[in-house]
């Protein structure tokens, strides 16, 4: 009955203490996929305990990978892969499964991956991944909801021009190009820290990748790649989510292990709103003891404002002294949290990509529904600030991307718990 769980919050309690930031979900998933590129043991440390990590492990197991699950770590070995099909019932749980496509074709010359299907925040096609792999010599067809790619004579390097910046698209090609024959240049590449983290690990495995973190990445393919032992970088979106929580609930919290050098844009916006954010040797200290000023948000690829923090900062801005404009430029349907925030008294008008948020004096606790991962985080932020009790239904969404969020918030004084 895990899926029927609710999260209950009694609002208006300020936060004091220390929160341990976990390893990054969006860095962990491509790194787990990269283990398909080698037959040697790969040891991944600082993994977060998340549903998405469990789902990805289940997917890797279905291929025949050997996985030892340790405490916030796994050893994974893909020396005995006996299935090259990623089944729908596993892929539908997590779109990031598409990350197996590139490494699987590169190492095994074939992959059959269920098309992920739609998702709450948008259509999220994978055409750019497929077009790029075809440019590298893969031939493909779509049959009964599966993409089937083959490269009997292996992949070869190519000039890849992404017409739109795609994070997992860049990651798929980085992995595929590492074992392709010759040089691949990725133009208009994603510059997210998670892409850089993947490139660093691929280079540790023996790849030759230059320029990760810029919009032009050069990869010289090699014959084979070796194993690695590496810790995953800390989660910048979890960090930003807890900054939004302190902005809403007020107080002072140390976000242990957090780094703000991967959050320049959100930090400058929160600073503009009146949140005090300081880098310390233990992590990031966040404090806020007064009302918030409005701000205008434009989500964009890194280093712009991350779309994954848009819902959370909207909860803060719904309480600001004034009007804020939020432009969601990455996904076409990422305002599902607006209807739920409105049930709590927020004054938000959406037209197309734009949400106009008029600050209100207070929010009121209500029964609300989580629709997707970051929308559910937004409702937690709002619940911390609201008068009275908020009950968030379908709380399983939040467990996809946040490790024990209610325990971390309880530890700093929030009145928050789970109910079935
Ligand atoms: C990654 O998704 C993240 N997921 C998302 O985080 C994040 O929101 C997104 O990047 C943007 O930063 C992981 O890293 C596992 P995209 P991804 O390809 O790679 C369009 C979270 O909450 N597009 O960069 O799937 C697409 O529809 C998740 O942790 C195509 O049109 O996103 C979108 O509009 C949510 N064709 C835009 O590009 C394609 O082939 C950016 O998508 C691929 C993408």
XYZ file of C-alpha atoms and ligand atoms in Angstrom:
464
model
C 0.000 0.000 0.000
C 3.069 2.190 -0.326
C 1.436 4.052 -3.174
C -1.489 5.252 -1.026
C 0.789 7.102 1.400
C 0.076 10.707 2.301
C 2.394 13.335 3.735
C 0.843 15.524 6.468
C 2.300 18.929 7.439
C 1.310 21.340 10.210
C 2.621 24.651 8.903
C 4.234 27.799 10.313
C 7.056 26.238 12.282
C 10.478 27.714 11.552
C 13.390 25.415 10.714
C 16.657 25.183 12.696
C 19.485 22.686 12.412
C 21.345 20.568 9.847
C 20.072 18.770 6.737
C 22.301 16.189 5.022
C 22.068 16.654 1.267
C 22.099 13.323 -0.627
C 23.823 12.270 -3.847
C 22.302 13.578 -7.072
C 19.507 11.525 -8.679
C 20.199 13.041 -12.103
C 23.914 12.291 -11.853
C 23.376 8.740 -10.503
C 21.114 7.501 -13.321
C 23.470 8.147 -16.301
C 26.412 6.825 -14.260
C 24.496 3.578 -13.611
C 23.777 3.362 -17.357
C 27.475 3.890 -18.153
C 28.344 0.598 -16.398
C 26.857 -1.135 -19.483
C 29.937 0.069 -21.391
C 32.361 -2.255 -19.573
C 32.635 -5.851 -18.374
C 34.593 -4.725 -15.308
C 33.234 -4.018 -11.826
C 31.981 -0.467 -11.225
C 31.597 0.867 -7.711
C 29.242 3.831 -7.259
C 29.263 5.627 -3.896
C 27.092 8.365 -2.338
C 24.013 7.008 -4.122
C 20.722 8.418 -2.803
C 18.063 5.981 -1.542
C 15.343 6.791 -4.091
C 12.593 4.932 -5.959
C 14.192 5.970 -9.260
C 17.506 4.382 -8.251
C 15.697 1.176 -7.266
C 13.806 1.215 -10.586
C 17.048 1.675 -12.523
C 18.670 -1.187 -10.611
C 15.659 -3.376 -11.449
C 16.089 -2.423 -15.121
C 19.816 -3.235 -15.074
C 19.075 -6.559 -13.338
C 16.634 -7.381 -16.151
C 19.553 -7.145 -18.604
C 21.593 -9.599 -16.525
C 23.789 -7.097 -14.666
C 25.122 -8.282 -11.295
C 24.362 -5.680 -8.617
C 25.512 -5.693 -4.979
C 23.411 -3.169 -3.070
C 25.368 -1.590 -0.190
C 24.634 1.356 2.111
C 24.118 4.326 -0.242
C 26.306 2.485 -2.766
C 26.275 -0.301 -5.347
C 28.848 -2.506 -7.046
C 27.601 -3.333 -10.533
C 29.105 -5.628 -13.149
C 27.823 -6.002 -16.708
C 30.047 -8.928 -17.699
C 27.092 -11.221 -18.289
C 24.449 -9.209 -20.145
C 21.965 -11.668 -21.665
C 18.997 -9.453 -22.493
C 19.042 -6.311 -24.634
C 15.381 -5.375 -24.219
C 14.191 -2.698 -21.762
C 10.592 -3.724 -21.121
C 7.665 -1.293 -21.020
C 6.624 -2.235 -17.476
C 10.054 -1.120 -16.253
C 10.530 1.883 -18.562
C 7.054 3.355 -17.896
C 8.078 3.838 -14.244
C 11.008 6.006 -15.171
C 11.747 7.878 -18.383
C 15.444 8.055 -17.610
C 15.542 4.389 -18.708
C 16.215 5.845 -22.156
C 19.799 6.311 -20.912
C 20.514 2.621 -21.609
C 19.998 3.126 -25.361
C 23.366 4.707 -26.189
C 25.638 2.448 -24.119
C 23.744 -0.696 -25.117
C 24.028 -0.043 -28.875
C 27.665 1.036 -28.483
C 28.772 -2.115 -26.668
C 26.329 -4.775 -27.931
C 25.416 -3.359 -31.384
C 21.708 -3.703 -30.590
C 19.089 -2.335 -28.180
C 15.323 -2.624 -27.885
C 13.935 0.001 -25.512
C 10.294 0.723 -24.819
C 9.351 4.252 -25.803
C 8.889 5.967 -22.447
C 5.446 7.332 -23.261
C 4.093 10.597 -21.972
C 4.640 12.065 -18.565
C 2.808 14.606 -16.419
C 5.072 17.518 -17.356
C 5.045 17.071 -21.117
C 5.335 14.847 -24.204
C 9.090 14.477 -23.673
C 9.935 12.871 -27.029
C 13.286 11.133 -27.556
C 13.667 11.937 -31.258
C 16.929 13.819 -30.698
C 18.531 10.773 -29.030
C 17.501 8.493 -31.916
C 18.470 10.919 -34.716
C 21.936 11.360 -33.186
C 22.544 7.613 -32.818
C 21.432 7.129 -36.437
C 24.011 9.725 -37.491
C 26.572 7.518 -35.740
C 25.588 4.535 -37.879
C 22.710 2.929 -35.990
C 19.718 1.790 -38.023
C 16.408 1.860 -36.278
C 12.717 1.189 -36.371
C 9.799 1.706 -34.016
C 7.729 -1.454 -33.509
C 4.784 -1.874 -31.129
C 5.934 0.930 -28.835
C 9.593 -0.070 -28.822
C 12.561 1.633 -30.444
C 14.893 -0.975 -31.927
C 18.388 0.189 -32.886
C 21.127 -1.917 -34.461
C 24.721 -1.180 -35.443
C 26.144 -4.479 -36.765
C 29.423 -2.876 -37.807
C 29.580 -0.756 -34.665
C 28.997 2.989 -34.239
C 31.258 5.587 -35.847
C 32.019 9.143 -34.816
C 29.926 11.996 -36.251
C 29.244 15.706 -35.965
C 26.064 15.909 -33.852
C 24.168 19.222 -33.870
C 21.402 19.139 -31.256
C 18.668 21.572 -32.424
C 17.473 21.747 -28.801
C 19.594 21.323 -25.704
C 18.846 17.907 -24.226
C 20.448 16.678 -20.989
C 19.908 12.916 -21.348
C 20.355 13.245 -25.119
C 23.842 14.673 -24.542
C 24.510 11.947 -21.961
C 23.374 9.156 -24.309
C 25.695 10.385 -27.063
C 28.615 10.885 -24.662
C 28.331 7.224 -23.670
C 27.797 5.942 -27.229
C 30.648 8.039 -28.671
C 33.086 6.751 -26.019
C 33.073 3.340 -27.757
C 32.449 4.519 -31.335
C 35.134 4.390 -34.025
C 36.678 7.818 -34.510
C 35.788 11.307 -33.329
C 32.345 12.627 -32.323
C 31.728 16.318 -31.769
C 28.535 17.244 -29.905
C 27.433 20.801 -30.756
C 24.851 22.632 -28.621
C 25.593 20.118 -25.855
C 23.916 20.364 -22.427
C 26.245 21.934 -19.838
C 24.553 20.636 -16.662
C 26.896 19.571 -13.808
C 25.437 16.056 -14.129
C 26.727 15.901 -17.730
C 30.195 16.949 -16.515
C 30.050 14.326 -13.750
C 29.257 11.618 -16.326
C 32.104 12.766 -18.627
C 34.547 12.660 -15.701
C 33.582 9.071 -14.924
C 33.746 8.012 -18.585
C 37.285 9.479 -18.727
C 38.131 7.491 -15.572
C 36.919 4.413 -17.472
C 39.408 5.202 -20.253
C 37.377 7.444 -22.558
C 38.786 10.565 -24.257
C 36.258 13.367 -23.698
C 37.130 17.060 -23.884
C 34.943 20.115 -23.328
C 32.241 18.710 -21.025
C 30.509 21.690 -19.393
C 30.731 23.722 -22.583
C 28.352 23.614 -25.553
C 30.915 21.744 -27.684
C 32.143 18.342 -26.500
C 34.742 16.272 -28.388
C 34.894 12.491 -27.897
C 37.576 10.223 -29.406
C 36.228 6.664 -29.279
C 38.266 3.786 -27.832
C 38.124 -0.002 -28.226
C 37.128 -0.799 -24.659
C 36.440 0.851 -21.307
C 37.324 -0.267 -17.789
C 35.565 -0.172 -14.426
C 35.645 2.681 -11.903
C 35.074 3.575 -8.266
C 33.507 6.996 -7.791
C 31.195 8.959 -5.495
C 28.209 10.729 -7.031
C 28.084 14.539 -6.773
C 25.611 16.062 -4.312
C 22.111 16.910 -5.488
C 21.797 20.578 -6.497
C 18.025 20.312 -6.990
C 17.535 18.870 -3.494
C 19.731 21.741 -2.244
C 17.557 24.314 -4.051
C 14.429 22.627 -2.727
C 15.607 22.996 0.891
C 16.555 26.650 0.256
C 12.948 27.141 -0.905
C 11.763 25.369 2.267
C 13.697 27.742 4.563
C 12.476 30.732 2.526
C 8.906 29.540 3.171
C 9.137 28.345 6.779
C 11.827 30.829 7.945
C 14.707 29.935 10.308
C 18.331 28.948 9.764
C 19.548 25.608 8.347
C 22.946 24.222 7.338
C 22.666 22.149 4.146
C 25.586 19.770 4.782
C 27.730 18.825 1.743
C 25.726 21.178 -0.496
C 27.565 23.277 -3.072
C 26.237 26.568 -4.385
C 28.691 26.785 -7.275
C 26.231 24.612 -9.260
C 23.255 26.822 -8.333
C 24.475 30.309 -9.256
C 21.237 31.416 -10.918
C 18.733 30.210 -8.257
C 20.999 31.541 -5.480
C 20.996 35.011 -7.055
C 17.184 34.923 -7.306
C 16.716 33.748 -3.694
C 19.172 36.484 -2.638
C 17.022 39.046 -4.508
C 13.990 37.701 -2.611
C 15.709 38.281 0.746
C 17.024 34.803 1.575
C 20.537 34.803 3.075
C 22.716 32.051 1.552
C 26.317 31.588 2.697
C 28.987 29.133 1.580
C 30.687 27.448 4.576
C 33.315 24.705 4.755
C 30.600 22.211 5.827
C 28.083 23.131 3.150
C 25.595 25.960 2.587
C 23.990 27.986 5.404
C 20.503 29.298 4.535
C 18.545 31.748 6.694
C 15.427 33.844 6.288
C 13.494 35.724 8.952
C 11.378 38.176 7.012
C 8.880 38.424 4.187
C 9.971 37.650 0.637
C 10.322 40.086 -2.253
C 8.888 39.101 -5.663
C 11.117 37.960 -8.524
C 10.834 37.060 -12.213
C 11.890 33.558 -13.275
C 12.869 32.288 -16.722
C 13.666 28.564 -16.730
C 16.512 27.661 -19.086
C 19.225 25.053 -19.638
C 22.226 25.303 -17.284
C 23.534 27.760 -16.138
C 20.062 29.371 -16.361
C 17.325 28.829 -13.776
C 16.667 25.047 -13.579
C 13.153 23.971 -14.550
C 13.391 21.408 -11.707
C 13.206 24.272 -9.174
C 10.365 26.194 -10.838
C 7.540 24.584 -8.861
C 9.339 24.996 -5.541
C 10.164 28.694 -5.972
C 6.595 29.330 -7.143
C 5.406 28.216 -3.684
C 7.713 30.847 -2.145
C 6.672 33.563 -4.595
C 2.990 32.928 -3.847
C 3.739 34.521 -0.439
C 5.972 37.384 -1.682
C 5.064 41.076 -1.198
C 4.149 41.751 -4.826
C 3.715 40.104 -8.203
C 6.160 37.676 -9.845
C 6.234 36.338 -13.400
C 7.382 32.761 -14.004
C 8.228 31.641 -17.560
C 8.539 27.843 -17.982
C 10.542 27.511 -21.197
C 11.635 23.868 -21.038
C 8.505 21.733 -20.616
C 5.075 22.437 -22.070
C 3.020 21.291 -19.109
C 4.956 21.978 -15.960
C 2.337 24.019 -14.102
C 0.391 21.065 -12.621
C 1.212 22.371 -9.125
C -0.650 25.655 -9.787
C -4.122 24.154 -9.294
C -3.001 22.586 -6.003
C -1.296 25.758 -4.722
C -4.495 27.648 -5.617
C -6.453 25.287 -3.355
C -4.202 26.553 -0.564
C -5.099 30.175 -1.377
C -2.364 31.112 -3.840
C -3.297 33.693 -6.498
C -1.722 32.404 -9.740
C -2.904 32.954 -13.317
C -1.429 30.747 -16.063
C -1.447 31.567 -19.764
C 0.684 29.285 -21.945
C 4.269 29.265 -20.724
C 3.707 32.072 -18.257
C 2.389 32.105 -14.692
C 1.596 35.433 -12.986
C 1.931 34.944 -9.216
C 0.329 37.618 -7.028
C 1.665 37.299 -3.471
C -0.984 36.673 -0.776
C -0.718 37.302 2.974
C -0.862 33.626 3.847
C -1.625 30.164 2.500
C -4.092 27.834 4.218
C -3.494 24.129 4.695
C -5.688 21.874 2.522
C -5.955 18.393 1.026
C -3.848 18.493 -2.142
C -2.635 16.018 -4.752
C 0.939 15.391 -5.868
C 1.055 15.078 -9.666
C 4.771 14.743 -10.354
C 8.077 14.784 -8.523
C 8.846 18.501 -8.332
C 5.192 19.529 -8.001
C 5.026 17.400 -4.836
C 8.134 19.185 -3.498
C 6.373 22.480 -4.178
C 3.395 21.358 -2.065
C 5.719 20.450 0.825
C 7.274 23.934 0.645
C 3.804 25.511 0.619
C 2.613 23.272 3.483
C 5.531 24.385 5.668
C 4.388 28.018 5.321
C 0.608 27.487 5.404
C -1.707 28.126 8.358
C -3.083 24.782 9.538
C -2.680 21.282 8.170
C -1.845 20.213 4.608
C -2.384 16.629 3.471
C -0.508 15.679 0.285
C -1.972 12.653 -1.462
C 0.046 10.326 -3.785
C 3.189 11.057 -1.789
C 5.015 8.314 -3.694
C 5.846 10.906 -6.356
C 8.171 12.686 -3.937
C 10.044 9.491 -3.041
C 11.236 9.264 -6.638
C 13.609 12.169 -6.112
C 13.953 12.941 -2.393
C 15.453 10.577 0.192
C 13.284 10.563 3.373
C 12.275 14.192 2.905
C 9.952 14.124 5.922
C 12.715 12.753 8.181
C 15.134 15.454 7.029
C 12.514 18.149 7.710
C 11.470 16.626 11.075
C 15.134 16.812 12.136
C 15.063 20.600 11.732
C 11.763 21.153 13.533
C 9.027 20.756 10.929
C 5.756 19.085 11.981
C 5.599 16.609 9.089
C 4.783 12.900 8.969
C 3.502 10.107 6.715
C 0.079 8.467 6.911
C -1.241 5.539 4.891
C 16.599 15.891 -17.705
O 15.487 15.356 -18.403
C 16.311 15.684 -16.227
N 16.205 14.246 -15.936
C 14.993 16.397 -15.860
O 14.796 16.241 -14.458
C 15.162 17.887 -16.182
O 13.946 18.544 -15.909
C 15.531 18.069 -17.656
O 16.721 17.304 -17.963
C 15.804 19.523 -18.008
O 16.824 20.020 -17.207
C 17.342 13.523 -15.814
O 18.453 14.040 -15.939
C 17.187 12.065 -15.512
P 15.770 17.252 -21.857
P 15.580 15.146 -20.010
O 16.040 16.171 -22.859
O 16.964 14.861 -20.403
C 12.778 18.291 -25.388
C 13.566 15.743 -12.520
O 12.598 16.317 -12.000
N 13.314 17.109 -26.073
O 16.897 18.164 -21.464
O 14.499 14.196 -20.375
C 12.003 17.931 -24.115
O 10.663 17.575 -24.435
C 13.605 15.538 -14.017
O 14.570 15.308 -11.894
C 12.877 16.803 -27.362
O 12.055 17.506 -27.930
O 15.186 16.592 -20.530
C 12.105 19.190 -23.315
O 11.107 20.100 -23.758
C 12.326 16.051 -14.693
N 13.379 15.691 -27.980
C 13.492 19.751 -23.688
O 13.855 19.106 -24.928
C 14.301 14.868 -27.379
O 14.743 13.873 -27.997
C 14.577 19.454 -22.660
O 14.501 18.079 -22.362
C 14.729 15.193 -26.067
C 14.230 16.313 -25.429
